Amino acid sequence: MTLALGVPEELSARVPAEQRGPGRDRDSVRLLVSRGSEPAHHVFRELPDLLRAGDLLVVNTSPTLAAAVDGRVGHARVVVHFSTLGDDGRWAVEVREPDGRGTTRPRAGGPAGTELRLPAGVRLVLEEGLGGPGGRLWWARVAAGAVPGLLREHGRAIRYSYTERDQPLSVYQTVFALPSADGSGSAEMPSAARPFTARLVAELVSRGVGFAPVTLHTGVASAEAHEPPYPERFAVPEASARLINAARAGAGRVVAVGTTAVRAVESAAGADGVVRARAGWTDLVVTPERGVRVVDGLLTGLHEPEASHLLMLEAVAGRAAIDRGYEEALRGSYLWHEFGDVHLLLPEETAHTEHCVSNCR
């Protein structure tokens, strides 16, 4: 499934919202709201008015890594994108070339046995391809325990060409991010949660909206290849499973903050729709055929259309809502990508739902 649209270059968000003018904060981005197929226009800080007591937001606590590190293969300069920490201590990595503009372009991967020299004397050896177009991702061996310090001292956030300049890592952390003991995290920011501020979270809680933290460490995306996501590490703790099941048993809606939260919670849901504590690896790709068992709504960024992402959105909200939402976002000049505006997909209200909100608690 793909949408026949292109995103004009001027609609790419080149800097974060808080850098686009005085008095602006993360929650000043625009918010497109789709209930069924009818979109409405809001500002993100109005989110508390769009949710209700008993609703539950499922949020991803994965921290964003300073995952891009300069290195060399022989005499050639390269940039290594650290993606995923494996159970055996190896890292999935993508090796790219500097493009002379502060970002990178694709580079042929491999072959197995290639050694890369990184800062602080760290050596990385490509061992095994992960598959996918062009051999983009490889399992690589690096000295045990070396990567967290390497990223901390010499890494920077992965940056794509539509952004204006490098940004400090703090710009790429969401308010929900928690450090991982083993140094793992997300190669790229779980960006749907970026507009949340501490003040907005406090207001939501004061109005009876709950939060269920989960973790899914996202691997590197690619501006050039739209292959389905490969297996990623996730965890749904017992306390969050209880919160989700309780919301579903009542009149609350379970709204995932980002496609990563959808993938995590749906990976922990049984065929009966009950969520159970789980941790490990998930290869789940949510499609309309598979459907969603837990999630009622989704808050997501605006990203260039590609198959797996749009299939998940369609599974949550239906094709008509997605088509209409993307068309309306283009018509309204919404900003795209991780620093851009966001889209809230909610189930269409029915007379029974409205009656229950008032009378069923």
PDB file of C-alpha atoms in Angstrom, residues 92-228:
ATOM      1  CA  ALA A  92      23.493  -4.103  14.080  1.00  0.00           C
ATOM      2  CA  VAL A  93      25.091  -1.214  12.201  1.00  0.00           C
ATOM      3  CA  GLU A  94      24.732   0.712   8.961  1.00  0.00           C
ATOM      4  CA  VAL A  95      27.863   2.112   7.309  1.00  0.00           C
ATOM      5  CA  ARG A  96      27.347   5.284   5.266  1.00  0.00           C
ATOM      6  CA  GLU A  97      29.466   7.926   3.503  1.00  0.00           C
ATOM      7  CA  PRO A  98      29.691  11.618   4.466  1.00  0.00           C
ATOM      8  CA  ASP A  99      27.977  13.735   1.813  1.00  0.00           C
ATOM      9  CA  GLY A 100      29.912  16.946   2.491  1.00  0.00           C
ATOM     10  CA  ARG A 101      26.829  18.709   3.891  1.00  0.00           C
ATOM     11  CA  GLY A 102      26.911  17.310   7.405  1.00  0.00           C
ATOM     12  CA  THR A 103      24.696  14.345   6.563  1.00  0.00           C
ATOM     13  CA  THR A 104      25.318  11.020   4.801  1.00  0.00           C
ATOM     14  CA  ARG A 105      24.484   8.973   1.714  1.00  0.00           C
ATOM     15  CA  PRO A 106      24.212   5.201   1.186  1.00  0.00           C
ATOM     16  CA  ARG A 107      27.323   3.076   0.876  1.00  0.00           C
ATOM     17  CA  ALA A 108      27.646  -0.519  -0.250  1.00  0.00           C
ATOM     18  CA  GLY A 109      27.814  -2.782   2.782  1.00  0.00           C
ATOM     19  CA  GLY A 110      30.394  -5.428   3.625  1.00  0.00           C
ATOM     20  CA  PRO A 111      32.049  -7.638   2.823  1.00  0.00           C
ATOM     21  CA  ALA A 112      32.186  -9.817   5.914  1.00  0.00           C
ATOM     22  CA  GLY A 113      35.474  -9.296   7.735  1.00  0.00           C
ATOM     23  CA  THR A 114      35.715  -5.582   6.912  1.00  0.00           C
ATOM     24  CA  GLU A 115      37.337  -3.716   9.803  1.00  0.00           C
ATOM     25  CA  LEU A 116      36.391  -0.147  10.668  1.00  0.00           C
ATOM     26  CA  ARG A 117      38.518   2.152  12.803  1.00  0.00           C
ATOM     27  CA  LEU A 118      36.529   4.323  15.204  1.00  0.00           C
ATOM     28  CA  PRO A 119      37.592   6.993  17.732  1.00  0.00           C
ATOM     29  CA  ALA A 120      39.405   6.077  20.955  1.00  0.00           C
ATOM     30  CA  GLY A 121      41.043   3.099  19.261  1.00  0.00           C
ATOM     31  CA  VAL A 122      37.801   1.119  18.937  1.00  0.00           C
ATOM     32  CA  ARG A 123      37.765  -1.499  16.181  1.00  0.00           C
ATOM     33  CA  LEU A 124      34.541  -2.759  14.636  1.00  0.00           C
ATOM     34  CA  VAL A 125      34.353  -5.820  12.375  1.00  0.00           C
ATOM     35  CA  LEU A 126      31.419  -6.553  10.062  1.00  0.00           C
ATOM     36  CA  GLU A 127      30.452 -10.198  10.487  1.00  0.00           C
ATOM     37  CA  GLU A 128      27.037 -10.998   9.015  1.00  0.00           C
ATOM     38  CA  GLY A 129      24.518  -9.184   6.853  1.00  0.00           C
ATOM     39  CA  LEU A 130      20.952  -8.764   8.077  1.00  0.00           C
ATOM     40  CA  GLY A 131      19.495  -8.903   4.574  1.00  0.00           C
ATOM     41  CA  GLY A 132      17.433  -6.150   2.991  1.00  0.00           C
ATOM     42  CA  PRO A 133      18.164  -3.982  -0.056  1.00  0.00           C
ATOM     43  CA  GLY A 134      21.827  -3.417  -0.819  1.00  0.00           C
ATOM     44  CA  GLY A 135      23.161  -5.165   2.273  1.00  0.00           C
ATOM     45  CA  ARG A 136      22.373  -2.048   4.297  1.00  0.00           C
ATOM     46  CA  LEU A 137      22.571  -3.527   7.797  1.00  0.00           C
ATOM     47  CA  TRP A 138      25.245  -5.769   9.301  1.00  0.00           C
ATOM     48  CA  TRP A 139      25.871  -7.505  12.584  1.00  0.00           C
ATOM     49  CA  ALA A 140      29.223  -6.212  13.780  1.00  0.00           C
ATOM     50  CA  ARG A 141      31.583  -7.250  16.553  1.00  0.00           C
ATOM     51  CA  VAL A 142      33.088  -4.593  18.812  1.00  0.00           C
ATOM     52  CA  ALA A 143      34.955  -4.849  22.102  1.00  0.00           C
ATOM     53  CA  ALA A 144      32.616  -5.755  24.962  1.00  0.00           C
ATOM     54  CA  GLY A 145      31.222  -2.695  26.702  1.00  0.00           C
ATOM     55  CA  ALA A 146      32.924  -0.227  24.357  1.00  0.00           C
ATOM     56  CA  VAL A 147      29.882   1.181  22.567  1.00  0.00           C
ATOM     57  CA  PRO A 148      28.125   3.155  25.358  1.00  0.00           C
ATOM     58  CA  GLY A 149      31.289   5.143  26.120  1.00  0.00           C
ATOM     59  CA  LEU A 150      32.049   5.569  22.425  1.00  0.00           C
ATOM     60  CA  LEU A 151      28.595   7.022  21.736  1.00  0.00           C
ATOM     61  CA  ARG A 152      28.707   9.205  24.815  1.00  0.00           C
ATOM     62  CA  GLU A 153      32.103  10.724  23.941  1.00  0.00           C
ATOM     63  CA  HIS A 154      32.124  10.679  20.147  1.00  0.00           C
ATOM     64  CA  GLY A 155      28.551  10.086  18.930  1.00  0.00           C
ATOM     65  CA  ARG A 156      25.886  12.459  17.695  1.00  0.00           C
ATOM     66  CA  ALA A 157      22.249  12.010  16.790  1.00  0.00           C
ATOM     67  CA  ILE A 158      21.556  10.584  13.346  1.00  0.00           C
ATOM     68  CA  ARG A 159      20.625  13.443  11.065  1.00  0.00           C
ATOM     69  CA  TYR A 160      18.953  13.463   7.673  1.00  0.00           C
ATOM     70  CA  SER A 161      19.467  15.945   4.855  1.00  0.00           C
ATOM     71  CA  TYR A 162      16.150  17.757   5.307  1.00  0.00           C
ATOM     72  CA  THR A 163      17.324  19.147   8.671  1.00  0.00           C
ATOM     73  CA  GLU A 164      19.229  22.404   8.860  1.00  0.00           C
ATOM     74  CA  ARG A 165      22.088  21.518  11.206  1.00  0.00           C
ATOM     75  CA  ASP A 166      23.309  19.142  13.903  1.00  0.00           C
ATOM     76  CA  GLN A 167      21.401  19.420  17.164  1.00  0.00           C
ATOM     77  CA  PRO A 168      22.364  18.437  20.725  1.00  0.00           C
ATOM     78  CA  LEU A 169      21.167  14.994  21.766  1.00  0.00           C
ATOM     79  CA  SER A 170      18.719  16.564  24.237  1.00  0.00           C
ATOM     80  CA  VAL A 171      16.684  17.830  21.288  1.00  0.00           C
ATOM     81  CA  TYR A 172      16.097  14.202  20.284  1.00  0.00           C
ATOM     82  CA  GLN A 173      15.029  12.953  23.732  1.00  0.00           C
ATOM     83  CA  THR A 174      11.355  12.741  24.604  1.00  0.00           C
ATOM     84  CA  VAL A 175      10.042  13.637  28.041  1.00  0.00           C
ATOM     85  CA  PHE A 176       9.410   9.907  28.617  1.00  0.00           C
ATOM     86  CA  ALA A 177      12.953   8.680  27.856  1.00  0.00           C
ATOM     87  CA  LEU A 178      14.675   6.578  30.535  1.00  0.00           C
ATOM     88  CA  PRO A 179      18.314   5.421  30.404  1.00  0.00           C
ATOM     89  CA  SER A 180      19.021   1.724  29.838  1.00  0.00           C
ATOM     90  CA  ALA A 181      21.501  -0.091  32.060  1.00  0.00           C
ATOM     91  CA  ASP A 182      23.141  -1.868  29.095  1.00  0.00           C
ATOM     92  CA  GLY A 183      23.484   1.253  26.945  1.00  0.00           C
ATOM     93  CA  SER A 184      20.780   0.210  24.491  1.00  0.00           C
ATOM     94  CA  GLY A 185      18.207   2.607  23.125  1.00  0.00           C
ATOM     95  CA  SER A 186      16.728   3.864  19.889  1.00  0.00           C
ATOM     96  CA  ALA A 187      18.894   4.757  16.937  1.00  0.00           C
ATOM     97  CA  GLU A 188      16.285   7.338  16.017  1.00  0.00           C
ATOM     98  CA  MET A 189      13.900   9.237  18.257  1.00  0.00           C
ATOM     99  CA  PRO A 190      10.423   7.793  18.930  1.00  0.00           C
ATOM    100  CA  SER A 191       9.288  11.121  17.550  1.00  0.00           C
ATOM    101  CA  ALA A 192       5.514  11.010  18.080  1.00  0.00           C
ATOM    102  CA  ALA A 193       6.169  11.751  21.775  1.00  0.00           C
ATOM    103  CA  ARG A 194       8.425  14.745  21.121  1.00  0.00           C
ATOM    104  CA  PRO A 195       5.680  17.399  21.468  1.00  0.00           C
ATOM    105  CA  PHE A 196       4.914  16.379  25.065  1.00  0.00           C
ATOM    106  CA  THR A 197       6.254  18.691  27.774  1.00  0.00           C
ATOM    107  CA  ALA A 198       6.333  18.098  31.526  1.00  0.00           C
ATOM    108  CA  ARG A 199       3.644  20.757  31.942  1.00  0.00           C
ATOM    109  CA  LEU A 200       1.358  19.085  29.421  1.00  0.00           C
ATOM    110  CA  VAL A 201       1.856  15.651  31.022  1.00  0.00           C
ATOM    111  CA  ALA A 202       0.918  17.122  34.411  1.00  0.00           C
ATOM    112  CA  GLU A 203      -2.239  18.673  32.952  1.00  0.00           C
ATOM    113  CA  LEU A 204      -3.252  15.390  31.332  1.00  0.00           C
ATOM    114  CA  VAL A 205      -2.773  13.511  34.606  1.00  0.00           C
ATOM    115  CA  SER A 206      -4.775  16.146  36.486  1.00  0.00           C
ATOM    116  CA  ARG A 207      -7.657  15.514  34.070  1.00  0.00           C
ATOM    117  CA  GLY A 208      -7.645  11.769  34.619  1.00  0.00           C
ATOM    118  CA  VAL A 209      -5.695  10.659  31.550  1.00  0.00           C
ATOM    119  CA  GLY A 210      -3.325   7.803  32.383  1.00  0.00           C
ATOM    120  CA  PHE A 211       0.088   6.804  31.046  1.00  0.00           C
ATOM    121  CA  ALA A 212       1.313   3.244  30.449  1.00  0.00           C
ATOM    122  CA  PRO A 213       5.075   3.080  29.772  1.00  0.00           C
ATOM    123  CA  VAL A 214       6.450   0.431  27.420  1.00  0.00           C
ATOM    124  CA  THR A 215       9.827   0.142  25.733  1.00  0.00           C
ATOM    125  CA  LEU A 216      10.720  -0.548  22.122  1.00  0.00           C
ATOM    126  CA  HIS A 217      14.234   0.237  20.905  1.00  0.00           C
ATOM    127  CA  THR A 218      13.914   1.372  17.292  1.00  0.00           C
ATOM    128  CA  GLY A 219      16.587   0.607  14.736  1.00  0.00           C
ATOM    129  CA  VAL A 220      17.805   2.882  11.983  1.00  0.00           C
ATOM    130  CA  ALA A 221      15.365   3.920   9.322  1.00  0.00           C
ATOM    131  CA  SER A 222      16.524   4.789   5.836  1.00  0.00           C
ATOM    132  CA  ALA A 223      15.626   7.700   3.631  1.00  0.00           C
ATOM    133  CA  GLU A 224      16.323   5.512   0.599  1.00  0.00           C
ATOM    134  CA  ALA A 225      14.930   2.054   1.422  1.00  0.00           C
ATOM    135  CA  HIS A 226      11.510   1.295   2.874  1.00  0.00           C
ATOM    136  CA  GLU A 227      11.916  -2.340   3.867  1.00  0.00           C
ATOM    137  CA  PRO A 228       9.686  -3.628   6.676  1.00  0.00           C
TER     138      PRO A 228
END
